Amino acid sequence: MRRLALLRHAKSSWDDLTQSDHARPLNSRGERDATRLAATIEALGLRFDRVLCSTATRTRETWDHLAGALTAGRPPLPRYLEELYLAEPEKLLATVRREGDGVETLLLIGHNDGLHEFALGLVNEATDLAARDRLSEKFPTAALAVFDCPIDDWSRLSWHTNRLIALRFPRDLDGEGDS
């Protein structure tokens, strides 16, 4: 059994419209949400063996704030991969299959729409219907989806075979909005 966590970057800033999309940083809410995710991750008992992260500023900053707030052990150094920037689901699947070698628990930090579609493609029929419905509605910034994957090697990860065991949105943390 392997465990895969998908995290959409936290809320980014649009203050500087001359900045490229790739260079946009987190806004203050995004920084706060990324930091607060640490408690959620620890409450779920997650300890990542490897972190795969898009090279975009907002994904890097999401990891930095999250990792800085983790208290249970030292988090791994992330692998920053250009191919994760705005990646489509097939590219995300190929990346996890290739980059997951030798680890049990993997965190991937990326972007919508591809990340949401990837999560929808992974989930199996055995997953609770309410959880599947909630996932199908949206995958907001700072959303976290965790899957149990019935494989012994990441190269065998496939569509519609993985059980969604946790789905958290920022509003789950303290009742705030999550758009």
PDB file of C-alpha atoms in Angstrom:
ATOM      1  CA  MET A   1       0.000   0.000   0.000  1.00  0.00           C
ATOM      2  CA  ARG A   2       1.238   3.491  -0.860  1.00  0.00           C
ATOM      3  CA  ARG A   3      -0.177   6.849   0.192  1.00  0.00           C
ATOM      4  CA  LEU A   4      -0.433   9.881  -2.098  1.00  0.00           C
ATOM      5  CA  ALA A   5      -1.313  13.391  -0.923  1.00  0.00           C
ATOM      6  CA  LEU A   6      -2.255  16.068  -3.455  1.00  0.00           C
ATOM      7  CA  LEU A   7      -2.046  19.688  -2.359  1.00  0.00           C
ATOM      8  CA  ARG A   8      -3.132  22.636  -4.426  1.00  0.00           C
ATOM      9  CA  HIS A   9      -1.001  25.697  -3.757  1.00  0.00           C
ATOM     10  CA  ALA A  10      -2.421  28.222  -1.293  1.00  0.00           C
ATOM     11  CA  LYS A  11      -4.039  31.516  -2.330  1.00  0.00           C
ATOM     12  CA  SER A  12      -1.749  33.644  -4.476  1.00  0.00           C
ATOM     13  CA  SER A  13      -1.418  37.360  -4.906  1.00  0.00           C
ATOM     14  CA  TRP A  14      -2.604  39.348  -7.902  1.00  0.00           C
ATOM     15  CA  ASP A  15      -1.225  42.650  -6.581  1.00  0.00           C
ATOM     16  CA  ASP A  16       1.423  43.006  -9.294  1.00  0.00           C
ATOM     17  CA  LEU A  17      -0.247  42.491 -12.656  1.00  0.00           C
ATOM     18  CA  THR A  18       3.084  42.848 -14.466  1.00  0.00           C
ATOM     19  CA  GLN A  19       4.357  39.688 -12.761  1.00  0.00           C
ATOM     20  CA  SER A  20       4.278  36.446 -14.732  1.00  0.00           C
ATOM     21  CA  ASP A  21       1.884  33.743 -13.563  1.00  0.00           C
ATOM     22  CA  HIS A  22       4.839  31.520 -12.656  1.00  0.00           C
ATOM     23  CA  ALA A  23       6.303  34.241 -10.389  1.00  0.00           C
ATOM     24  CA  ARG A  24       3.153  35.108  -8.409  1.00  0.00           C
ATOM     25  CA  PRO A  25       3.735  34.734  -4.646  1.00  0.00           C
ATOM     26  CA  LEU A  26       1.253  33.819  -1.937  1.00  0.00           C
ATOM     27  CA  ASN A  27      -0.908  36.519  -0.445  1.00  0.00           C
ATOM     28  CA  SER A  28      -1.291  36.826   3.346  1.00  0.00           C
ATOM     29  CA  ARG A  29      -4.276  34.459   3.419  1.00  0.00           C
ATOM     30  CA  GLY A  30      -2.300  31.918   1.410  1.00  0.00           C
ATOM     31  CA  GLU A  31       0.615  32.124   3.831  1.00  0.00           C
ATOM     32  CA  ARG A  32      -1.751  31.607   6.757  1.00  0.00           C
ATOM     33  CA  ASP A  33      -3.586  28.677   5.123  1.00  0.00           C
ATOM     34  CA  ALA A  34      -0.329  26.941   4.173  1.00  0.00           C
ATOM     35  CA  THR A  35       0.942  27.258   7.732  1.00  0.00           C
ATOM     36  CA  ARG A  36      -2.334  25.978   9.188  1.00  0.00           C
ATOM     37  CA  LEU A  37      -2.211  22.915   6.929  1.00  0.00           C
ATOM     38  CA  ALA A  38       0.643  21.568   9.038  1.00  0.00           C
ATOM     39  CA  ALA A  39      -1.730  20.807  11.912  1.00  0.00           C
ATOM     40  CA  THR A  40      -4.114  19.025   9.534  1.00  0.00           C
ATOM     41  CA  ILE A  41      -1.301  16.939   8.068  1.00  0.00           C
ATOM     42  CA  GLU A  42      -0.060  16.000  11.518  1.00  0.00           C
ATOM     43  CA  ALA A  43      -3.587  15.180  12.732  1.00  0.00           C
ATOM     44  CA  LEU A  44      -3.916  12.793   9.774  1.00  0.00           C
ATOM     45  CA  GLY A  45      -0.646  11.151  10.814  1.00  0.00           C
ATOM     46  CA  LEU A  46       1.053  11.962   7.516  1.00  0.00           C
ATOM     47  CA  ARG A  47       4.840  11.985   7.265  1.00  0.00           C
ATOM     48  CA  PHE A  48       6.081  12.411   3.743  1.00  0.00           C
ATOM     49  CA  ASP A  49       8.996  10.438   2.369  1.00  0.00           C
ATOM     50  CA  ARG A  50       9.188  12.639  -0.713  1.00  0.00           C
ATOM     51  CA  VAL A  51       7.723  15.955  -1.826  1.00  0.00           C
ATOM     52  CA  LEU A  52       7.262  16.820  -5.500  1.00  0.00           C
ATOM     53  CA  CYS A  53       6.577  20.485  -6.097  1.00  0.00           C
ATOM     54  CA  SER A  54       5.968  22.702  -9.093  1.00  0.00           C
ATOM     55  CA  THR A  55       8.629  25.344  -9.661  1.00  0.00           C
ATOM     56  CA  ALA A  56       6.093  28.203  -9.469  1.00  0.00           C
ATOM     57  CA  THR A  57       6.682  30.682  -6.664  1.00  0.00           C
ATOM     58  CA  ARG A  58       3.278  30.065  -5.088  1.00  0.00           C
ATOM     59  CA  THR A  59       3.822  26.297  -4.845  1.00  0.00           C
ATOM     60  CA  ARG A  60       7.330  26.727  -3.429  1.00  0.00           C
ATOM     61  CA  GLU A  61       6.045  29.202  -0.843  1.00  0.00           C
ATOM     62  CA  THR A  62       3.166  26.875   0.037  1.00  0.00           C
ATOM     63  CA  TRP A  63       5.691  24.137   0.833  1.00  0.00           C
ATOM     64  CA  ASP A  64       7.982  26.534   2.731  1.00  0.00           C
ATOM     65  CA  HIS A  65       5.168  27.736   5.025  1.00  0.00           C
ATOM     66  CA  LEU A  66       3.794  24.218   5.502  1.00  0.00           C
ATOM     67  CA  ALA A  67       7.182  22.606   6.174  1.00  0.00           C
ATOM     68  CA  GLY A  68       8.154  25.397   8.558  1.00  0.00           C
ATOM     69  CA  ALA A  69       5.090  24.685  10.697  1.00  0.00           C
ATOM     70  CA  LEU A  70       5.457  20.893  10.873  1.00  0.00           C
ATOM     71  CA  THR A  71       6.519  19.773  14.332  1.00  0.00           C
ATOM     72  CA  ALA A  72       6.767  15.983  13.904  1.00  0.00           C
ATOM     73  CA  GLY A  73      10.196  15.253  12.513  1.00  0.00           C
ATOM     74  CA  ARG A  74      12.157  16.918   9.779  1.00  0.00           C
ATOM     75  CA  PRO A  75      10.322  17.096   6.433  1.00  0.00           C
ATOM     76  CA  PRO A  76      12.156  15.941   3.303  1.00  0.00           C
ATOM     77  CA  LEU A  77      13.729  18.385   0.906  1.00  0.00           C
ATOM     78  CA  PRO A  78      11.347  18.869  -2.016  1.00  0.00           C
ATOM     79  CA  ARG A  79      12.066  18.003  -5.609  1.00  0.00           C
ATOM     80  CA  TYR A  80      11.102  21.053  -7.662  1.00  0.00           C
ATOM     81  CA  LEU A  81       9.939  19.945 -11.102  1.00  0.00           C
ATOM     82  CA  GLU A  82       9.170  22.340 -13.949  1.00  0.00           C
ATOM     83  CA  GLU A  83       6.894  19.704 -15.519  1.00  0.00           C
ATOM     84  CA  LEU A  84       4.425  20.063 -12.618  1.00  0.00           C
ATOM     85  CA  TYR A  85       3.683  23.696 -13.486  1.00  0.00           C
ATOM     86  CA  LEU A  86       0.082  23.714 -14.801  1.00  0.00           C
ATOM     87  CA  ALA A  87       0.422  19.993 -15.649  1.00  0.00           C
ATOM     88  CA  GLU A  88      -2.402  17.942 -17.115  1.00  0.00           C
ATOM     89  CA  PRO A  89      -3.536  14.748 -15.312  1.00  0.00           C
ATOM     90  CA  GLU A  90      -1.606  12.353 -17.597  1.00  0.00           C
ATOM     91  CA  LYS A  91       1.616  14.286 -16.948  1.00  0.00           C
ATOM     92  CA  LEU A  92       0.962  14.185 -13.181  1.00  0.00           C
ATOM     93  CA  LEU A  93       0.390  10.421 -13.316  1.00  0.00           C
ATOM     94  CA  ALA A  94       3.596   9.885 -15.297  1.00  0.00           C
ATOM     95  CA  THR A  95       5.558  12.064 -12.881  1.00  0.00           C
ATOM     96  CA  VAL A  96       4.320  10.222  -9.788  1.00  0.00           C
ATOM     97  CA  ARG A  97       5.057   6.869 -11.424  1.00  0.00           C
ATOM     98  CA  ARG A  98       8.608   7.952 -12.229  1.00  0.00           C
ATOM     99  CA  GLU A  99       9.479  10.040  -9.155  1.00  0.00           C
ATOM    100  CA  GLY A 100       7.879   7.892  -6.447  1.00  0.00           C
ATOM    101  CA  ASP A 101      10.403   5.088  -6.660  1.00  0.00           C
ATOM    102  CA  GLY A 102      11.466   3.851  -3.242  1.00  0.00           C
ATOM    103  CA  VAL A 103       9.006   5.831  -1.092  1.00  0.00           C
ATOM    104  CA  GLU A 104       5.758   4.958   0.632  1.00  0.00           C
ATOM    105  CA  THR A 105       4.171   8.376   1.243  1.00  0.00           C
ATOM    106  CA  LEU A 106       4.368  11.047  -1.408  1.00  0.00           C
ATOM    107  CA  LEU A 107       3.164  14.667  -1.469  1.00  0.00           C
ATOM    108  CA  LEU A 108       2.592  16.433  -4.776  1.00  0.00           C
ATOM    109  CA  ILE A 109       2.058  20.212  -4.744  1.00  0.00           C
ATOM    110  CA  GLY A 110       0.584  21.640  -7.919  1.00  0.00           C
ATOM    111  CA  HIS A 111      -2.067  23.613  -9.734  1.00  0.00           C
ATOM    112  CA  ASN A 112      -5.608  23.405 -11.016  1.00  0.00           C
ATOM    113  CA  ASP A 113      -7.213  22.449 -13.325  1.00  0.00           C
ATOM    114  CA  GLY A 114      -4.884  19.501 -13.796  1.00  0.00           C
ATOM    115  CA  LEU A 115      -4.524  18.643 -10.106  1.00  0.00           C
ATOM    116  CA  HIS A 116      -8.284  18.517  -9.557  1.00  0.00           C
ATOM    117  CA  GLU A 117      -8.773  16.360 -12.650  1.00  0.00           C
ATOM    118  CA  PHE A 118      -5.933  14.100 -11.492  1.00  0.00           C
ATOM    119  CA  ALA A 119      -7.602  13.622  -8.094  1.00  0.00           C
ATOM    120  CA  LEU A 120     -10.932  12.836  -9.759  1.00  0.00           C
ATOM    121  CA  GLY A 121      -9.235  10.316 -12.023  1.00  0.00           C
ATOM    122  CA  LEU A 122      -7.539   8.533  -9.130  1.00  0.00           C
ATOM    123  CA  VAL A 123     -10.573   8.017  -6.893  1.00  0.00           C
ATOM    124  CA  ASN A 124     -12.266   4.616  -6.890  1.00  0.00           C
ATOM    125  CA  GLU A 125     -15.889   3.550  -6.544  1.00  0.00           C
ATOM    126  CA  ALA A 126     -15.269   2.242  -2.998  1.00  0.00           C
ATOM    127  CA  THR A 127     -14.632   5.770  -1.749  1.00  0.00           C
ATOM    128  CA  ASP A 128     -17.513   7.174   0.278  1.00  0.00           C
ATOM    129  CA  LEU A 129     -20.057   8.782  -2.060  1.00  0.00           C
ATOM    130  CA  ALA A 130     -20.209  12.021  -0.029  1.00  0.00           C
ATOM    131  CA  ALA A 131     -16.416  12.363  -0.251  1.00  0.00           C
ATOM    132  CA  ARG A 132     -16.452  11.720  -4.005  1.00  0.00           C
ATOM    133  CA  ASP A 133     -19.224  14.270  -4.464  1.00  0.00           C
ATOM    134  CA  ARG A 134     -17.361  16.868  -2.422  1.00  0.00           C
ATOM    135  CA  LEU A 135     -14.194  16.285  -4.443  1.00  0.00           C
ATOM    136  CA  SER A 136     -16.097  16.552  -7.715  1.00  0.00           C
ATOM    137  CA  GLU A 137     -17.528  19.964  -6.767  1.00  0.00           C
ATOM    138  CA  LYS A 138     -14.211  21.800  -6.486  1.00  0.00           C
ATOM    139  CA  PHE A 139     -10.594  21.708  -5.382  1.00  0.00           C
ATOM    140  CA  PRO A 140      -9.916  25.182  -3.964  1.00  0.00           C
ATOM    141  CA  THR A 141      -6.579  26.730  -3.136  1.00  0.00           C
ATOM    142  CA  ALA A 142      -4.887  24.965  -0.196  1.00  0.00           C
ATOM    143  CA  ALA A 143      -7.085  21.877  -0.690  1.00  0.00           C
ATOM    144  CA  LEU A 144      -5.567  18.568   0.390  1.00  0.00           C
ATOM    145  CA  ALA A 145      -6.660  15.147  -0.904  1.00  0.00           C
ATOM    146  CA  VAL A 146      -5.089  11.980   0.491  1.00  0.00           C
ATOM    147  CA  PHE A 147      -5.350   8.597  -1.227  1.00  0.00           C
ATOM    148  CA  ASP A 148      -4.532   5.064  -0.197  1.00  0.00           C
ATOM    149  CA  CYS A 149      -3.147   3.412  -3.313  1.00  0.00           C
ATOM    150  CA  PRO A 150      -3.317  -0.424  -3.480  1.00  0.00           C
ATOM    151  CA  ILE A 151       0.099  -0.818  -5.098  1.00  0.00           C
ATOM    152  CA  ASP A 152       3.542  -1.931  -4.022  1.00  0.00           C
ATOM    153  CA  ASP A 153       5.348   0.252  -6.541  1.00  0.00           C
ATOM    154  CA  TRP A 154       4.467   3.746  -7.814  1.00  0.00           C
ATOM    155  CA  SER A 155       4.992   2.624 -11.409  1.00  0.00           C
ATOM    156  CA  ARG A 156       1.708   0.718 -10.995  1.00  0.00           C
ATOM    157  CA  LEU A 157      -0.404   3.715  -9.984  1.00  0.00           C
ATOM    158  CA  SER A 158      -3.522   3.720 -12.144  1.00  0.00           C
ATOM    159  CA  TRP A 159      -6.826   5.484 -12.656  1.00  0.00           C
ATOM    160  CA  HIS A 160      -9.959   4.794 -10.569  1.00  0.00           C
ATOM    161  CA  THR A 161      -8.254   2.355  -8.163  1.00  0.00           C
ATOM    162  CA  ASN A 162      -7.390   4.526  -5.156  1.00  0.00           C
ATOM    163  CA  ARG A 163      -9.421   5.218  -2.049  1.00  0.00           C
ATOM    164  CA  LEU A 164      -9.803   8.851  -1.011  1.00  0.00           C
ATOM    165  CA  ILE A 165      -9.201   8.741   2.751  1.00  0.00           C
ATOM    166  CA  ALA A 166      -9.087  12.468   3.531  1.00  0.00           C
ATOM    167  CA  LEU A 167     -10.217  15.668   1.854  1.00  0.00           C
ATOM    168  CA  ARG A 168      -9.611  18.989   3.573  1.00  0.00           C
ATOM    169  CA  PHE A 169     -10.369  22.510   2.406  1.00  0.00           C
ATOM    170  CA  PRO A 170      -9.250  25.700   4.195  1.00  0.00           C
ATOM    171  CA  ARG A 171     -12.782  26.239   5.502  1.00  0.00           C
ATOM    172  CA  ASP A 172     -12.477  22.895   7.334  1.00  0.00           C
ATOM    173  CA  LEU A 173      -9.684  24.341   9.439  1.00  0.00           C
ATOM    174  CA  ASP A 174     -11.597  27.154  11.096  1.00  0.00           C
ATOM    175  CA  GLY A 175     -14.843  27.882   9.308  1.00  0.00           C
ATOM    176  CA  GLU A 176     -13.417  30.493   6.915  1.00  0.00           C
ATOM    177  CA  GLY A 177     -14.316  30.576   3.239  1.00  0.00           C
ATOM    178  CA  ASP A 178     -12.353  28.605   0.678  1.00  0.00           C
ATOM    179  CA  SER A 179     -12.892  30.170  -2.700  1.00  0.00           C
TER     180      SER A 179
END
